Amino acid sequence: MYILQESLFSFEELLKMPSKERLPIFFSSRDLRPYAKELRSRSPRGADGHCRQGILRALLAAPLEGIATLTALHHRLSTDLRFRYQCGLSLDREAPSISTLSRVFADVTKKELAKRLFEDRVAHLRLEGVLDGSHVAIDSTAIRAYERKQPKRKSEQTGNANWGVKLDSFGNKITWFGYKLHLAVDTKSELPLVLEVTPAHVNDGEKAPGLMEQAASRTAPRFFMLDAGYDQLKVYEAARNVKAQAIIPLNLRREKEPPAGMRSNGTPCCSMGYAMTYWGADGDILKFRCPHATGKVDGPLGMAACSSSNYGMVVKVDVREDLRRYCHPHRDTKRWKALYNERTSVERCNARLKCSLTADALHVRGIEKVTTHLYLNAIVLLASAVAASRLAKAVA
């Protein structure tokens, strides 16, 4: 996988390890007994007696081992005694059946244990300093369903998989039947902070405010980086409500004519029509100076065309006048571009989930089970970071 920047943990190196070395490191990251306790069967019937912690460990190990189905997981547990032992399951009896694995997965879904485990790991990584959370990137990715395709009207009535449409980087229209995985990712560690799953037709801008609010409840974001598909006023307002700034390119396809004397990116123009020079900010007030005074242009009349002052004309803009157009730092500055470039961290996180793990290999139906499946994949990334962090401290 092509990585543009070094992350705090090498997930790729963990994947390169042999399974017999990788799994002990992975399982050392968290005690699952409190969660497994809630999965114990209280019925004297059925295949009781299998260690619920062992089954939960197996469900978490499955994405890391590239196991996409419960049938394949049962086969691995049946034929690989080392794997079964490392999961904590007994060797003196048969491996858990497919129906037992399915019942436990359904129980995990019903009790939302995967979501709670995910949130607990996020909090733990925050305390250990692995997750920073001051810079957060948000994006969605397509997840293809393991369900029979239906007409859009009928799909909307179920609340499960639906038809989604998006444009690729070349402007080609792509359609799929399934879901969307919405992620808020810490740009420093490239680890997920918040995860939500919706039918594929749900607009990204509808989910962004909720993701921002949840991220702010777990960390203290200063900036949210999103692509032009999120260029909606309510997204900027949601970021400001949690005392953060949204860094989003303007979507020029639906851009209206800017106010008189103003460029589309929020830069005021001098009386000669030249774009003024951004000169810093004081709180919510952006300051712009005459481009002649700052040496950006050399007009025939110089500064005199705008002001008699040796400092040149100054224009101040309050970002609260238009949260979408005005931004601090100002649009298209080096600082703004550097912040926006951090958005690629969420793309790399999505790539790890879909290409290195099993996020895009669904074999369950219904949005509740799909959500559990995706939470288990996200937990693998968090657990790998915890394990790597502890291993680095031990070596040091």
JSON list of N, CA, C and O in Angstrom, two decimals, residues 232-279:
[
{"chain": "A", "resi": 232, "resn": "GLN", "atom": "N", "xyz": [-21.39, 22.50, 2.37]},
{"chain": "A", "resi": 232, "resn": "GLN", "atom": "CA", "xyz": [-22.74, 22.95, 2.73]},
{"chain": "A", "resi": 232, "resn": "GLN", "atom": "C", "xyz": [-22.63, 23.80, 3.99]},
{"chain": "A", "resi": 232, "resn": "GLN", "atom": "O", "xyz": [-21.83, 23.50, 4.89]},
{"chain": "A", "resi": 233, "resn": "LEU", "atom": "N", "xyz": [-23.45, 24.84, 4.06]},
{"chain": "A", "resi": 233, "resn": "LEU", "atom": "CA", "xyz": [-23.37, 25.78, 5.18]},
{"chain": "A", "resi": 233, "resn": "LEU", "atom": "C", "xyz": [-23.54, 25.07, 6.53]},
{"chain": "A", "resi": 233, "resn": "LEU", "atom": "O", "xyz": [-22.84, 25.38, 7.50]},
{"chain": "A", "resi": 234, "resn": "LYS", "atom": "N", "xyz": [-24.44, 24.09, 6.61]},
{"chain": "A", "resi": 234, "resn": "LYS", "atom": "CA", "xyz": [-24.69, 23.43, 7.88]},
{"chain": "A", "resi": 234, "resn": "LYS", "atom": "C", "xyz": [-23.46, 22.66, 8.39]},
{"chain": "A", "resi": 234, "resn": "LYS", "atom": "O", "xyz": [-23.30, 22.47, 9.60]},
{"chain": "A", "resi": 235, "resn": "VAL", "atom": "N", "xyz": [-22.59, 22.24, 7.47]},
{"chain": "A", "resi": 235, "resn": "VAL", "atom": "CA", "xyz": [-21.37, 21.54, 7.88]},
{"chain": "A", "resi": 235, "resn": "VAL", "atom": "C", "xyz": [-20.40, 22.53, 8.54]},
{"chain": "A", "resi": 235, "resn": "VAL", "atom": "O", "xyz": [-19.80, 22.24, 9.58]},
{"chain": "A", "resi": 236, "resn": "TYR", "atom": "N", "xyz": [-20.27, 23.73, 7.95]},
{"chain": "A", "resi": 236, "resn": "TYR", "atom": "CA", "xyz": [-19.41, 24.76, 8.55]},
{"chain": "A", "resi": 236, "resn": "TYR", "atom": "C", "xyz": [-19.97, 25.18, 9.91]},
{"chain": "A", "resi": 236, "resn": "TYR", "atom": "O", "xyz": [-19.22, 25.39, 10.87]},
{"chain": "A", "resi": 237, "resn": "GLU", "atom": "N", "xyz": [-21.29, 25.30, 9.99]},
{"chain": "A", "resi": 237, "resn": "GLU", "atom": "CA", "xyz": [-21.92, 25.69, 11.25]},
{"chain": "A", "resi": 237, "resn": "GLU", "atom": "C", "xyz": [-21.71, 24.62, 12.33]},
{"chain": "A", "resi": 237, "resn": "GLU", "atom": "O", "xyz": [-21.48, 24.95, 13.50]},
{"chain": "A", "resi": 238, "resn": "ALA", "atom": "N", "xyz": [-21.79, 23.34, 11.93]},
{"chain": "A", "resi": 238, "resn": "ALA", "atom": "CA", "xyz": [-21.58, 22.26, 12.90]},
{"chain": "A", "resi": 238, "resn": "ALA", "atom": "C", "xyz": [-20.17, 22.28, 13.44]},
{"chain": "A", "resi": 238, "resn": "ALA", "atom": "O", "xyz": [-19.94, 22.06, 14.64]},
{"chain": "A", "resi": 239, "resn": "ALA", "atom": "N", "xyz": [-19.19, 22.56, 12.58]},
{"chain": "A", "resi": 239, "resn": "ALA", "atom": "CA", "xyz": [-17.80, 22.66, 13.04]},
{"chain": "A", "resi": 239, "resn": "ALA", "atom": "C", "xyz": [-17.63, 23.82, 14.01]},
{"chain": "A", "resi": 239, "resn": "ALA", "atom": "O", "xyz": [-16.98, 23.69, 15.06]},
{"chain": "A", "resi": 240, "resn": "ARG", "atom": "N", "xyz": [-18.23, 24.95, 13.70]},
{"chain": "A", "resi": 240, "resn": "ARG", "atom": "CA", "xyz": [-18.11, 26.12, 14.57]},
{"chain": "A", "resi": 240, "resn": "ARG", "atom": "C", "xyz": [-18.80, 25.88, 15.92]},
{"chain": "A", "resi": 240, "resn": "ARG", "atom": "O", "xyz": [-18.36, 26.39, 16.95]},
{"chain": "A", "resi": 241, "resn": "ASN", "atom": "N", "xyz": [-19.88, 25.11, 15.90]},
{"chain": "A", "resi": 241, "resn": "ASN", "atom": "CA", "xyz": [-20.60, 24.82, 17.15]},
{"chain": "A", "resi": 241, "resn": "ASN", "atom": "C", "xyz": [-19.74, 24.06, 18.16]},
{"chain": "A", "resi": 241, "resn": "ASN", "atom": "O", "xyz": [-20.00, 24.10, 19.36]},
{"chain": "A", "resi": 242, "resn": "VAL", "atom": "N", "xyz": [-18.72, 23.32, 17.66]},
{"chain": "A", "resi": 242, "resn": "VAL", "atom": "CA", "xyz": [-17.81, 22.59, 18.56]},
{"chain": "A", "resi": 242, "resn": "VAL", "atom": "C", "xyz": [-16.45, 23.30, 18.62]},
{"chain": "A", "resi": 242, "resn": "VAL", "atom": "O", "xyz": [-15.43, 22.70, 18.94]},
{"chain": "A", "resi": 243, "resn": "LYS", "atom": "N", "xyz": [-16.45, 24.60, 18.27]},
{"chain": "A", "resi": 243, "resn": "LYS", "atom": "CA", "xyz": [-15.27, 25.46, 18.36]},
{"chain": "A", "resi": 243, "resn": "LYS", "atom": "C", "xyz": [-14.13, 24.98, 17.46]},
{"chain": "A", "resi": 243, "resn": "LYS", "atom": "O", "xyz": [-12.95, 24.97, 17.86]},
{"chain": "A", "resi": 244, "resn": "ALA", "atom": "N", "xyz": [-14.50, 24.55, 16.26]},
{"chain": "A", "resi": 244, "resn": "ALA", "atom": "CA", "xyz": [-13.51, 24.09, 15.29]},
{"chain": "A", "resi": 244, "resn": "ALA", "atom": "C", "xyz": [-13.75, 24.78, 13.95]},
{"chain": "A", "resi": 244, "resn": "ALA", "atom": "O", "xyz": [-14.76, 25.45, 13.76]},
{"chain": "A", "resi": 245, "resn": "GLN", "atom": "N", "xyz": [-12.80, 24.61, 13.03]},
{"chain": "A", "resi": 245, "resn": "GLN", "atom": "CA", "xyz": [-12.91, 25.20, 11.70]},
{"chain": "A", "resi": 245, "resn": "GLN", "atom": "C", "xyz": [-12.99, 24.09, 10.67]},
{"chain": "A", "resi": 245, "resn": "GLN", "atom": "O", "xyz": [-12.18, 23.15, 10.68]},
{"chain": "A", "resi": 246, "resn": "ALA", "atom": "N", "xyz": [-13.95, 24.17, 9.77]},
{"chain": "A", "resi": 246, "resn": "ALA", "atom": "CA", "xyz": [-14.06, 23.21, 8.68]},
{"chain": "A", "resi": 246, "resn": "ALA", "atom": "C", "xyz": [-13.19, 23.65, 7.52]},
{"chain": "A", "resi": 246, "resn": "ALA", "atom": "O", "xyz": [-13.25, 24.80, 7.09]},
{"chain": "A", "resi": 247, "resn": "ILE", "atom": "N", "xyz": [-12.35, 22.74, 7.04]},
{"chain": "A", "resi": 247, "resn": "ILE", "atom": "CA", "xyz": [-11.48, 23.01, 5.89]},
{"chain": "A", "resi": 247, "resn": "ILE", "atom": "C", "xyz": [-12.05, 22.23, 4.71]},
{"chain": "A", "resi": 247, "resn": "ILE", "atom": "O", "xyz": [-11.86, 21.02, 4.59]},
{"chain": "A", "resi": 248, "resn": "ILE", "atom": "N", "xyz": [-12.79, 22.94, 3.82]},
{"chain": "A", "resi": 248, "resn": "ILE", "atom": "CA", "xyz": [-13.50, 22.30, 2.73]},
{"chain": "A", "resi": 248, "resn": "ILE", "atom": "C", "xyz": [-13.31, 23.14, 1.46]},
{"chain": "A", "resi": 248, "resn": "ILE", "atom": "O", "xyz": [-13.57, 24.34, 1.49]},
{"chain": "A", "resi": 249, "resn": "PRO", "atom": "N", "xyz": [-12.91, 22.54, 0.35]},
{"chain": "A", "resi": 249, "resn": "PRO", "atom": "CA", "xyz": [-12.86, 23.30, -0.91]},
{"chain": "A", "resi": 249, "resn": "PRO", "atom": "C", "xyz": [-14.26, 23.71, -1.34]},
{"chain": "A", "resi": 249, "resn": "PRO", "atom": "O", "xyz": [-15.23, 22.97, -1.11]},
{"chain": "A", "resi": 250, "resn": "LEU", "atom": "N", "xyz": [-14.37, 24.87, -1.96]},
{"chain": "A", "resi": 250, "resn": "LEU", "atom": "CA", "xyz": [-15.66, 25.30, -2.48]},
{"chain": "A", "resi": 250, "resn": "LEU", "atom": "C", "xyz": [-16.06, 24.43, -3.66]},
{"chain": "A", "resi": 250, "resn": "LEU", "atom": "O", "xyz": [-15.25, 24.11, -4.52]},
{"chain": "A", "resi": 251, "resn": "ASN", "atom": "N", "xyz": [-17.31, 24.02, -3.66]},
{"chain": "A", "resi": 251, "resn": "ASN", "atom": "CA", "xyz": [-17.84, 23.23, -4.77]},
{"chain": "A", "resi": 251, "resn": "ASN", "atom": "C", "xyz": [-18.31, 24.20, -5.85]},
{"chain": "A", "resi": 251, "resn": "ASN", "atom": "O", "xyz": [-19.41, 24.75, -5.78]},
{"chain": "A", "resi": 252, "resn": "LEU", "atom": "N", "xyz": [-17.48, 24.41, -6.84]},
{"chain": "A", "resi": 252, "resn": "LEU", "atom": "CA", "xyz": [-17.74, 25.43, -7.85]},
{"chain": "A", "resi": 252, "resn": "LEU", "atom": "C", "xyz": [-18.91, 25.08, -8.76]},
{"chain": "A", "resi": 252, "resn": "LEU", "atom": "O", "xyz": [-19.45, 25.95, -9.45]},
{"chain": "A", "resi": 253, "resn": "ARG", "atom": "N", "xyz": [-19.31, 23.80, -8.76]},
{"chain": "A", "resi": 253, "resn": "ARG", "atom": "CA", "xyz": [-20.43, 23.41, -9.62]},
{"chain": "A", "resi": 253, "resn": "ARG", "atom": "C", "xyz": [-21.74, 24.07, -9.18]},
{"chain": "A", "resi": 253, "resn": "ARG", "atom": "O", "xyz": [-22.64, 24.27, -9.97]},
{"chain": "A", "resi": 254, "resn": "ARG", "atom": "N", "xyz": [-21.86, 24.34, -7.88]},
{"chain": "A", "resi": 254, "resn": "ARG", "atom": "CA", "xyz": [-23.08, 25.00, -7.41]},
{"chain": "A", "resi": 254, "resn": "ARG", "atom": "C", "xyz": [-22.77, 26.38, -6.82]},
{"chain": "A", "resi": 254, "resn": "ARG", "atom": "O", "xyz": [-23.52, 26.90, -6.02]},
{"chain": "A", "resi": 255, "resn": "GLU", "atom": "N", "xyz": [-21.63, 26.94, -7.26]},
{"chain": "A", "resi": 255, "resn": "GLU", "atom": "CA", "xyz": [-21.21, 28.23, -6.73]},
{"chain": "A", "resi": 255, "resn": "GLU", "atom": "C", "xyz": [-21.99, 29.37, -7.40]},
{"chain": "A", "resi": 255, "resn": "GLU", "atom": "O", "xyz": [-22.14, 29.43, -8.62]},
{"chain": "A", "resi": 256, "resn": "LYS", "atom": "N", "xyz": [-22.49, 30.30, -6.58]},
{"chain": "A", "resi": 256, "resn": "LYS", "atom": "CA", "xyz": [-23.17, 31.47, -7.08]},
{"chain": "A", "resi": 256, "resn": "LYS", "atom": "C", "xyz": [-22.17, 32.60, -7.25]},
{"chain": "A", "resi": 256, "resn": "LYS", "atom": "O", "xyz": [-21.04, 32.53, -6.79]},
{"chain": "A", "resi": 257, "resn": "GLU", "atom": "N", "xyz": [-22.61, 33.63, -7.91]},
{"chain": "A", "resi": 257, "resn": "GLU", "atom": "CA", "xyz": [-21.75, 34.79, -8.11]},
{"chain": "A", "resi": 257, "resn": "GLU", "atom": "C", "xyz": [-21.38, 35.40, -6.76]},
{"chain": "A", "resi": 257, "resn": "GLU", "atom": "O", "xyz": [-22.24, 35.66, -5.93]},
{"chain": "A", "resi": 258, "resn": "PRO", "atom": "N", "xyz": [-20.07, 35.60, -6.48]},
{"chain": "A", "resi": 258, "resn": "PRO", "atom": "CA", "xyz": [-19.67, 36.17, -5.19]},
{"chain": "A", "resi": 258, "resn": "PRO", "atom": "C", "xyz": [-20.12, 37.62, -5.07]},
{"chain": "A", "resi": 258, "resn": "PRO", "atom": "O", "xyz": [-20.47, 38.26, -6.07]},
{"chain": "A", "resi": 259, "resn": "PRO", "atom": "N", "xyz": [-20.14, 38.16, -3.86]},
{"chain": "A", "resi": 259, "resn": "PRO", "atom": "CA", "xyz": [-20.52, 39.56, -3.67]},
{"chain": "A", "resi": 259, "resn": "PRO", "atom": "C", "xyz": [-19.61, 40.49, -4.47]},
{"chain": "A", "resi": 259, "resn": "PRO", "atom": "O", "xyz": [-18.46, 40.15, -4.79]},
{"chain": "A", "resi": 260, "resn": "ALA", "atom": "N", "xyz": [-20.10, 41.66, -4.78]},
{"chain": "A", "resi": 260, "resn": "ALA", "atom": "CA", "xyz": [-19.31, 42.63, -5.54]},
{"chain": "A", "resi": 260, "resn": "ALA", "atom": "C", "xyz": [-18.02, 42.95, -4.79]},
{"chain": "A", "resi": 260, "resn": "ALA", "atom": "O", "xyz": [-18.01, 43.15, -3.58]},
{"chain": "A", "resi": 261, "resn": "GLY", "atom": "N", "xyz": [-16.92, 42.98, -5.55]},
{"chain": "A", "resi": 261, "resn": "GLY", "atom": "CA", "xyz": [-15.63, 43.28, -4.95]},
{"chain": "A", "resi": 261, "resn": "GLY", "atom": "C", "xyz": [-15.03, 42.14, -4.17]},
{"chain": "A", "resi": 261, "resn": "GLY", "atom": "O", "xyz": [-14.13, 42.34, -3.35]},
{"chain": "A", "resi": 262, "resn": "MET", "atom": "N", "xyz": [-15.49, 40.91, -4.44]},
{"chain": "A", "resi": 262, "resn": "MET", "atom": "CA", "xyz": [-15.02, 39.75, -3.68]},
{"chain": "A", "resi": 262, "resn": "MET", "atom": "C", "xyz": [-14.77, 38.59, -4.64]},
{"chain": "A", "resi": 262, "resn": "MET", "atom": "O", "xyz": [-15.55, 38.35, -5.55]},
{"chain": "A", "resi": 263, "resn": "ARG", "atom": "N", "xyz": [-13.65, 37.90, -4.46]},
{"chain": "A", "resi": 263, "resn": "ARG", "atom": "CA", "xyz": [-13.39, 36.68, -5.23]},
{"chain": "A", "resi": 263, "resn": "ARG", "atom": "C", "xyz": [-14.18, 35.52, -4.64]},
{"chain": "A", "resi": 263, "resn": "ARG", "atom": "O", "xyz": [-14.63, 35.57, -3.50]},
{"chain": "A", "resi": 264, "resn": "SER", "atom": "N", "xyz": [-14.31, 34.43, -5.41]},
{"chain": "A", "resi": 264, "resn": "SER", "atom": "CA", "xyz": [-15.08, 33.27, -4.95]},
{"chain": "A", "resi": 264, "resn": "SER", "atom": "C", "xyz": [-14.51, 32.68, -3.67]},
{"chain": "A", "resi": 264, "resn": "SER", "atom": "O", "xyz": [-15.24, 32.15, -2.83]},
{"chain": "A", "resi": 265, "resn": "ASN", "atom": "N", "xyz": [-13.19, 32.75, -3.51]},
{"chain": "A", "resi": 265, "resn": "ASN", "atom": "CA", "xyz": [-12.56, 32.15, -2.32]},
{"chain": "A", "resi": 265, "resn": "ASN", "atom": "C", "xyz": [-12.58, 33.06, -1.10]},
{"chain": "A", "resi": 265, "resn": "ASN", "atom": "O", "xyz": [-11.95, 32.75, -0.08]},
{"chain": "A", "resi": 266, "resn": "GLY", "atom": "N", "xyz": [-13.29, 34.17, -1.16]},
{"chain": "A", "resi": 266, "resn": "GLY", "atom": "CA", "xyz": [-13.40, 35.05, -0.01]},
{"chain": "A", "resi": 266, "resn": "GLY", "atom": "C", "xyz": [-12.35, 36.13, 0.07]},
{"chain": "A", "resi": 266, "resn": "GLY", "atom": "O", "xyz": [-12.24, 36.82, 1.09]},
{"chain": "A", "resi": 267, "resn": "THR", "atom": "N", "xyz": [-11.57, 36.33, -1.00]},
{"chain": "A", "resi": 267, "resn": "THR", "atom": "CA", "xyz": [-10.54, 37.37, -1.01]},
{"chain": "A", "resi": 267, "resn": "THR", "atom": "C", "xyz": [-11.12, 38.66, -1.59]},
{"chain": "A", "resi": 267, "resn": "THR", "atom": "O", "xyz": [-11.61, 38.66, -2.73]},
{"chain": "A", "resi": 268, "resn": "PRO", "atom": "N", "xyz": [-11.10, 39.77, -0.84]},
{"chain": "A", "resi": 268, "resn": "PRO", "atom": "CA", "xyz": [-11.61, 41.04, -1.39]},
{"chain": "A", "resi": 268, "resn": "PRO", "atom": "C", "xyz": [-10.67, 41.58, -2.46]},
{"chain": "A", "resi": 268, "resn": "PRO", "atom": "O", "xyz": [-9.48, 41.25, -2.50]},
{"chain": "A", "resi": 269, "resn": "CYS", "atom": "N", "xyz": [-11.21, 42.42, -3.34]},
{"chain": "A", "resi": 269, "resn": "CYS", "atom": "CA", "xyz": [-10.43, 43.04, -4.41]},
{"chain": "A", "resi": 269, "resn": "CYS", "atom": "C", "xyz": [-10.25, 44.52, -4.12]},
{"chain": "A", "resi": 269, "resn": "CYS", "atom": "O", "xyz": [-11.11, 45.17, -3.52]},
{"chain": "A", "resi": 270, "resn": "CYS", "atom": "N", "xyz": [-9.11, 45.05, -4.57]},
{"chain": "A", "resi": 270, "resn": "CYS", "atom": "CA", "xyz": [-8.88, 46.49, -4.42]},
{"chain": "A", "resi": 270, "resn": "CYS", "atom": "C", "xyz": [-9.68, 47.23, -5.49]},
{"chain": "A", "resi": 270, "resn": "CYS", "atom": "O", "xyz": [-10.33, 46.62, -6.34]},
{"chain": "A", "resi": 271, "resn": "SER", "atom": "N", "xyz": [-9.60, 48.55, -5.47]},
{"chain": "A", "resi": 271, "resn": "SER", "atom": "CA", "xyz": [-10.39, 49.35, -6.42]},
{"chain": "A", "resi": 271, "resn": "SER", "atom": "C", "xyz": [-9.94, 49.14, -7.86]},
{"chain": "A", "resi": 271, "resn": "SER", "atom": "O", "xyz": [-10.68, 49.43, -8.80]},
{"chain": "A", "resi": 272, "resn": "MET", "atom": "N", "xyz": [-8.73, 48.61, -8.05]},
{"chain": "A", "resi": 272, "resn": "MET", "atom": "CA", "xyz": [-8.24, 48.33, -9.40]},
{"chain": "A", "resi": 272, "resn": "MET", "atom": "C", "xyz": [-8.60, 46.92, -9.86]},
{"chain": "A", "resi": 272, "resn": "MET", "atom": "O", "xyz": [-8.27, 46.52, -10.97]},
{"chain": "A", "resi": 273, "resn": "GLY", "atom": "N", "xyz": [-9.27, 46.16, -8.98]},
{"chain": "A", "resi": 273, "resn": "GLY", "atom": "CA", "xyz": [-9.72, 44.82, -9.36]},
{"chain": "A", "resi": 273, "resn": "GLY", "atom": "C", "xyz": [-8.75, 43.71, -9.05]},
{"chain": "A", "resi": 273, "resn": "GLY", "atom": "O", "xyz": [-9.00, 42.55, -9.38]},
{"chain": "A", "resi": 274, "resn": "TYR", "atom": "N", "xyz": [-7.62, 44.06, -8.38]},
{"chain": "A", "resi": 274, "resn": "TYR", "atom": "CA", "xyz": [-6.64, 43.02, -8.01]},
{"chain": "A", "resi": 274, "resn": "TYR", "atom": "C", "xyz": [-7.03, 42.36, -6.69]},
{"chain": "A", "resi": 274, "resn": "TYR", "atom": "O", "xyz": [-7.58, 43.01, -5.79]},
{"chain": "A", "resi": 275, "resn": "ALA", "atom": "N", "xyz": [-6.73, 41.07, -6.59]},
{"chain": "A", "resi": 275, "resn": "ALA", "atom": "CA", "xyz": [-6.98, 40.36, -5.33]},
{"chain": "A", "resi": 275, "resn": "ALA", "atom": "C", "xyz": [-6.05, 40.89, -4.25]},
{"chain": "A", "resi": 275, "resn": "ALA", "atom": "O", "xyz": [-4.84, 41.00, -4.46]},
{"chain": "A", "resi": 276, "resn": "MET", "atom": "N", "xyz": [-6.61, 41.22, -3.08]},
{"chain": "A", "resi": 276, "resn": "MET", "atom": "CA", "xyz": [-5.80, 41.76, -1.99]},
{"chain": "A", "resi": 276, "resn": "MET", "atom": "C", "xyz": [-5.01, 40.65, -1.30]},
{"chain": "A", "resi": 276, "resn": "MET", "atom": "O", "xyz": [-5.29, 39.45, -1.48]},
{"chain": "A", "resi": 277, "resn": "THR", "atom": "N", "xyz": [-4.02, 41.03, -0.53]},
{"chain": "A", "resi": 277, "resn": "THR", "atom": "CA", "xyz": [-3.12, 40.08, 0.11]},
{"chain": "A", "resi": 277, "resn": "THR", "atom": "C", "xyz": [-3.59, 39.77, 1.52]},
{"chain": "A", "resi": 277, "resn": "THR", "atom": "O", "xyz": [-3.81, 40.69, 2.33]},
{"chain": "A", "resi": 278, "resn": "TYR", "atom": "N", "xyz": [-3.74, 38.50, 1.80]},
{"chain": "A", "resi": 278, "resn": "TYR", "atom": "CA", "xyz": [-4.11, 38.09, 3.17]},
{"chain": "A", "resi": 278, "resn": "TYR", "atom": "C", "xyz": [-2.98, 38.43, 4.12]},
{"chain": "A", "resi": 278, "resn": "TYR", "atom": "O", "xyz": [-1.83, 38.10, 3.88]},
{"chain": "A", "resi": 279, "resn": "TRP", "atom": "N", "xyz": [-3.34, 39.07, 5.24]},
{"chain": "A", "resi": 279, "resn": "TRP", "atom": "CA", "xyz": [-2.31, 39.59, 6.15]},
{"chain": "A", "resi": 279, "resn": "TRP", "atom": "C", "xyz": [-2.57, 39.13, 7.60]},
{"chain": "A", "resi": 279, "resn": "TRP", "atom": "O", "xyz": [-2.28, 39.84, 8.54]}
]
